[in-house]
């Protein structure tokens, strides 16, 4: 599982030109899965994200969590995070988890974040979306389950 975390001042998602969801201060999460991902991994990654301190305190140190700043989450499914460009010029997505299982894990991941007390707004799984955001910092992290948990 890979999650790109972007600290934002605001973010929104449109599908077919219509606003689907928007957030103020918080995280825009780009979320992708590989075939070996499972429910345990999604729970661990959700828990990790919940504990991260990516917002600055009054001294300019990244000591504040998303809960500390009353932030929101805009979660966007993105199978292209596992795109492979080692061969040729067109990416292969053979390392991305197939749609129905990926959709299940995506829903579970968002539900886990909600159980942890976060307001989670979502994109539309499998849809072509227009994502708009204003990065703060910019501050962007990539969490990879293989790097964290082997």
PDB file of C-alpha atoms in Angstrom:
ATOM      1  CA  UNK A   1       0.000   0.000   0.000  1.00  0.00           C
ATOM      2  CA  UNK A   2       1.227   3.454  -0.863  1.00  0.00           C
ATOM      3  CA  UNK A   3      -0.200   6.703   0.393  1.00  0.00           C
ATOM      4  CA  UNK A   4       0.994  10.092  -0.771  1.00  0.00           C
ATOM      5  CA  UNK A   5       0.171  12.595   1.977  1.00  0.00           C
ATOM      6  CA  UNK A   6      -0.045  16.239   0.998  1.00  0.00           C
ATOM      7  CA  UNK A   7      -0.533  18.862   3.690  1.00  0.00           C
ATOM      8  CA  UNK A   8      -2.993  21.352   2.240  1.00  0.00           C
ATOM      9  CA  UNK A   9      -4.724  24.625   2.982  1.00  0.00           C
ATOM     10  CA  UNK A  10      -7.665  23.318   0.957  1.00  0.00           C
ATOM     11  CA  UNK A  11      -8.547  20.594  -1.498  1.00  0.00           C
ATOM     12  CA  UNK A  12     -11.412  19.501  -3.706  1.00  0.00           C
ATOM     13  CA  UNK A  13     -12.435  16.770  -6.116  1.00  0.00           C
ATOM     14  CA  UNK A  14     -14.724  17.013  -9.125  1.00  0.00           C
ATOM     15  CA  UNK A  15     -16.187  14.228 -11.239  1.00  0.00           C
ATOM     16  CA  UNK A  16     -17.534  15.114 -14.688  1.00  0.00           C
ATOM     17  CA  UNK A  17     -17.169  18.798 -13.824  1.00  0.00           C
ATOM     18  CA  UNK A  18     -19.321  18.569 -10.690  1.00  0.00           C
ATOM     19  CA  UNK A  19     -17.940  19.208  -7.221  1.00  0.00           C
ATOM     20  CA  UNK A  20     -18.005  15.935  -5.287  1.00  0.00           C
ATOM     21  CA  UNK A  21     -16.163  16.904  -2.083  1.00  0.00           C
ATOM     22  CA  UNK A  22     -13.937  19.586  -0.616  1.00  0.00           C
ATOM     23  CA  UNK A  23     -11.939  20.190   2.536  1.00  0.00           C
ATOM     24  CA  UNK A  24     -10.294  23.096   4.295  1.00  0.00           C
ATOM     25  CA  UNK A  25      -6.986  22.589   6.162  1.00  0.00           C
ATOM     26  CA  UNK A  26      -5.863  18.990   6.261  1.00  0.00           C
ATOM     27  CA  UNK A  27      -4.468  16.166   4.153  1.00  0.00           C
ATOM     28  CA  UNK A  28      -5.089  15.141   0.595  1.00  0.00           C
ATOM     29  CA  UNK A  29      -4.302  11.421   0.474  1.00  0.00           C
ATOM     30  CA  UNK A  30      -3.556   9.616  -2.780  1.00  0.00           C
ATOM     31  CA  UNK A  31      -4.081   5.927  -2.006  1.00  0.00           C
ATOM     32  CA  UNK A  32      -2.924   2.888  -3.995  1.00  0.00           C
ATOM     33  CA  UNK A  33      -2.813  -0.850  -3.361  1.00  0.00           C
ATOM     34  CA  UNK A  34      -0.777  -3.810  -4.584  1.00  0.00           C
ATOM     35  CA  UNK A  35      -1.898  -7.478  -4.678  1.00  0.00           C
ATOM     36  CA  UNK A  36      -0.260  -8.451  -1.371  1.00  0.00           C
ATOM     37  CA  UNK A  37      -2.068  -5.718   0.599  1.00  0.00           C
ATOM     38  CA  UNK A  38      -4.692  -6.751   3.131  1.00  0.00           C
ATOM     39  CA  UNK A  39      -6.939  -5.517   5.930  1.00  0.00           C
ATOM     40  CA  UNK A  40      -4.112  -5.580   8.494  1.00  0.00           C
ATOM     41  CA  UNK A  41      -1.913  -3.309   6.371  1.00  0.00           C
ATOM     42  CA  UNK A  42      -4.722  -0.800   5.793  1.00  0.00           C
ATOM     43  CA  UNK A  43      -5.334  -0.590   9.543  1.00  0.00           C
ATOM     44  CA  UNK A  44      -1.650  -0.068  10.285  1.00  0.00           C
ATOM     45  CA  UNK A  45      -1.293   2.672   7.682  1.00  0.00           C
ATOM     46  CA  UNK A  46      -4.457   4.431   8.907  1.00  0.00           C
ATOM     47  CA  UNK A  47      -3.093   4.315  12.458  1.00  0.00           C
ATOM     48  CA  UNK A  48       0.265   5.692  11.304  1.00  0.00           C
ATOM     49  CA  UNK A  49      -1.383   8.580   9.466  1.00  0.00           C
ATOM     50  CA  UNK A  50      -3.517   9.357  12.531  1.00  0.00           C
ATOM     51  CA  UNK A  51      -0.393   9.804  14.671  1.00  0.00           C
ATOM     52  CA  UNK A  52       1.714  11.862  12.272  1.00  0.00           C
ATOM     53  CA  UNK A  53       2.653  15.372  13.368  1.00  0.00           C
ATOM     54  CA  UNK A  54       2.980  17.352  10.169  1.00  0.00           C
ATOM     55  CA  UNK A  55       1.638  20.764  11.176  1.00  0.00           C
ATOM     56  CA  UNK A  56       3.730  23.529  12.706  1.00  0.00           C
ATOM     57  CA  UNK A  57       3.278  24.707  16.271  1.00  0.00           C
ATOM     58  CA  UNK A  58       3.783  28.299  17.442  1.00  0.00           C
ATOM     59  CA  UNK A  59       7.574  27.765  17.257  1.00  0.00           C
ATOM     60  CA  UNK A  60       7.544  26.550  13.665  1.00  0.00           C
ATOM     61  CA  UNK A  61       8.203  22.902  14.629  1.00  0.00           C
ATOM     62  CA  UNK A  62       6.158  20.079  13.129  1.00  0.00           C
ATOM     63  CA  UNK A  63       4.614  19.047  16.443  1.00  0.00           C
ATOM     64  CA  UNK A  64       0.898  19.192  15.678  1.00  0.00           C
ATOM     65  CA  UNK A  65      -1.239  16.333  14.387  1.00  0.00           C
ATOM     66  CA  UNK A  66      -4.237  16.528  12.106  1.00  0.00           C
ATOM     67  CA  UNK A  67      -6.507  16.281  15.157  1.00  0.00           C
ATOM     68  CA  UNK A  68      -4.594  19.103  16.874  1.00  0.00           C
ATOM     69  CA  UNK A  69      -5.435  21.468  14.007  1.00  0.00           C
ATOM     70  CA  UNK A  70      -8.979  20.124  13.546  1.00  0.00           C
ATOM     71  CA  UNK A  71      -8.050  19.125  10.002  1.00  0.00           C
ATOM     72  CA  UNK A  72      -9.929  17.085   7.439  1.00  0.00           C
ATOM     73  CA  UNK A  73      -8.955  14.363   4.982  1.00  0.00           C
ATOM     74  CA  UNK A  74      -9.682  14.218   1.272  1.00  0.00           C
ATOM     75  CA  UNK A  75      -8.965  10.625   0.240  1.00  0.00           C
ATOM     76  CA  UNK A  76      -8.445   9.826  -3.440  1.00  0.00           C
ATOM     77  CA  UNK A  77      -7.954   6.313  -4.842  1.00  0.00           C
ATOM     78  CA  UNK A  78      -5.046   6.182  -7.274  1.00  0.00           C
ATOM     79  CA  UNK A  79      -4.005   2.858  -8.781  1.00  0.00           C
ATOM     80  CA  UNK A  80      -1.279   4.617 -10.790  1.00  0.00           C
ATOM     81  CA  UNK A  81       0.913   4.801  -7.661  1.00  0.00           C
ATOM     82  CA  UNK A  82       2.110   1.308  -8.588  1.00  0.00           C
ATOM     83  CA  UNK A  83       2.833   2.195 -12.207  1.00  0.00           C
ATOM     84  CA  UNK A  84       6.072   0.652 -13.487  1.00  0.00           C
ATOM     85  CA  UNK A  85       8.111   2.508 -16.117  1.00  0.00           C
ATOM     86  CA  UNK A  86      11.229   0.332 -16.125  1.00  0.00           C
ATOM     87  CA  UNK A  87      10.420  -1.066 -19.585  1.00  0.00           C
ATOM     88  CA  UNK A  88       9.385   1.168 -22.437  1.00  0.00           C
ATOM     89  CA  UNK A  89       7.741   4.548 -22.232  1.00  0.00           C
ATOM     90  CA  UNK A  90       4.210   3.615 -21.276  1.00  0.00           C
ATOM     91  CA  UNK A  91       3.614   2.615 -17.650  1.00  0.00           C
ATOM     92  CA  UNK A  92       2.522  -0.887 -16.745  1.00  0.00           C
ATOM     93  CA  UNK A  93       0.033  -1.280 -13.919  1.00  0.00           C
ATOM     94  CA  UNK A  94       0.557  -4.999 -13.390  1.00  0.00           C
ATOM     95  CA  UNK A  95       1.691  -4.246  -9.817  1.00  0.00           C
ATOM     96  CA  UNK A  96      -1.586  -2.476  -8.973  1.00  0.00           C
ATOM     97  CA  UNK A  97      -4.309  -4.416  -7.186  1.00  0.00           C
ATOM     98  CA  UNK A  98      -7.365  -5.260  -9.311  1.00  0.00           C
ATOM     99  CA  UNK A  99     -10.419  -3.050  -8.997  1.00  0.00           C
ATOM    100  CA  UNK A 100     -12.915  -4.882  -6.776  1.00  0.00           C
ATOM    101  CA  UNK A 101     -10.389  -5.874  -4.104  1.00  0.00           C
ATOM    102  CA  UNK A 102      -8.767  -2.440  -4.269  1.00  0.00           C
ATOM    103  CA  UNK A 103     -12.180  -0.824  -3.797  1.00  0.00           C
ATOM    104  CA  UNK A 104     -12.802  -2.967  -0.698  1.00  0.00           C
ATOM    105  CA  UNK A 105      -9.443  -2.015   0.837  1.00  0.00           C
ATOM    106  CA  UNK A 106      -9.964   1.650  -0.044  1.00  0.00           C
ATOM    107  CA  UNK A 107     -13.336   1.645   1.732  1.00  0.00           C
ATOM    108  CA  UNK A 108     -11.829  -0.164   4.719  1.00  0.00           C
ATOM    109  CA  UNK A 109      -8.920   2.301   4.902  1.00  0.00           C
ATOM    110  CA  UNK A 110     -11.275   5.293   4.929  1.00  0.00           C
ATOM    111  CA  UNK A 111     -13.517   3.621   7.510  1.00  0.00           C
ATOM    112  CA  UNK A 112     -10.485   3.017   9.738  1.00  0.00           C
ATOM    113  CA  UNK A 113      -9.586   6.711   9.541  1.00  0.00           C
ATOM    114  CA  UNK A 114     -13.170   7.612  10.459  1.00  0.00           C
ATOM    115  CA  UNK A 115     -13.072   5.216  13.429  1.00  0.00           C
ATOM    116  CA  UNK A 116      -9.953   7.061  14.570  1.00  0.00           C
ATOM    117  CA  UNK A 117     -12.013  10.255  14.717  1.00  0.00           C
ATOM    118  CA  UNK A 118     -11.238  11.917  11.397  1.00  0.00           C
ATOM    119  CA  UNK A 119     -13.620  13.611   9.009  1.00  0.00           C
ATOM    120  CA  UNK A 120     -12.910  11.815   5.730  1.00  0.00           C
ATOM    121  CA  UNK A 121     -14.227  12.985   2.390  1.00  0.00           C
ATOM    122  CA  UNK A 122     -13.643  10.796  -0.627  1.00  0.00           C
ATOM    123  CA  UNK A 123     -13.214  10.875  -4.321  1.00  0.00           C
ATOM    124  CA  UNK A 124     -15.155   8.449  -6.490  1.00  0.00           C
ATOM    125  CA  UNK A 125     -13.391   5.110  -6.804  1.00  0.00           C
ATOM    126  CA  UNK A 126     -12.514   4.272 -10.403  1.00  0.00           C
ATOM    127  CA  UNK A 127     -13.709   7.587 -11.814  1.00  0.00           C
ATOM    128  CA  UNK A 128     -11.678  10.104 -13.751  1.00  0.00           C
ATOM    129  CA  UNK A 129     -11.380  12.954 -11.255  1.00  0.00           C
ATOM    130  CA  UNK A 130     -10.146  16.522 -11.221  1.00  0.00           C
ATOM    131  CA  UNK A 131      -8.221  17.153  -8.010  1.00  0.00           C
ATOM    132  CA  UNK A 132      -7.492  20.701  -6.904  1.00  0.00           C
ATOM    133  CA  UNK A 133      -5.369  21.558  -3.898  1.00  0.00           C
ATOM    134  CA  UNK A 134      -3.277  24.261  -2.347  1.00  0.00           C
ATOM    135  CA  UNK A 135      -0.194  22.716  -0.782  1.00  0.00           C
ATOM    136  CA  UNK A 136       0.996  24.110   2.508  1.00  0.00           C
ATOM    137  CA  UNK A 137       4.770  24.201   2.657  1.00  0.00           C
ATOM    138  CA  UNK A 138       4.827  22.268   0.365  1.00  0.00           C
ATOM    139  CA  UNK A 139       4.844  19.282   2.695  1.00  0.00           C
ATOM    140  CA  UNK A 140       4.447  15.925   0.984  1.00  0.00           C
ATOM    141  CA  UNK A 141       5.258  12.445   2.301  1.00  0.00           C
ATOM    142  CA  UNK A 142       5.038   8.992   0.765  1.00  0.00           C
ATOM    143  CA  UNK A 143       4.164   6.100   3.045  1.00  0.00           C
ATOM    144  CA  UNK A 144       4.940   2.674   1.583  1.00  0.00           C
ATOM    145  CA  UNK A 145       3.811  -0.395   3.537  1.00  0.00           C
ATOM    146  CA  UNK A 146       6.781  -2.410   2.230  1.00  0.00           C
ATOM    147  CA  UNK A 147       9.227   0.122   3.652  1.00  0.00           C
ATOM    148  CA  UNK A 148       7.418   0.276   7.010  1.00  0.00           C
ATOM    149  CA  UNK A 149       6.428  -3.333   7.559  1.00  0.00           C
ATOM    150  CA  UNK A 150       8.500  -5.399   5.126  1.00  0.00           C
TER     151      UNK A 150
END
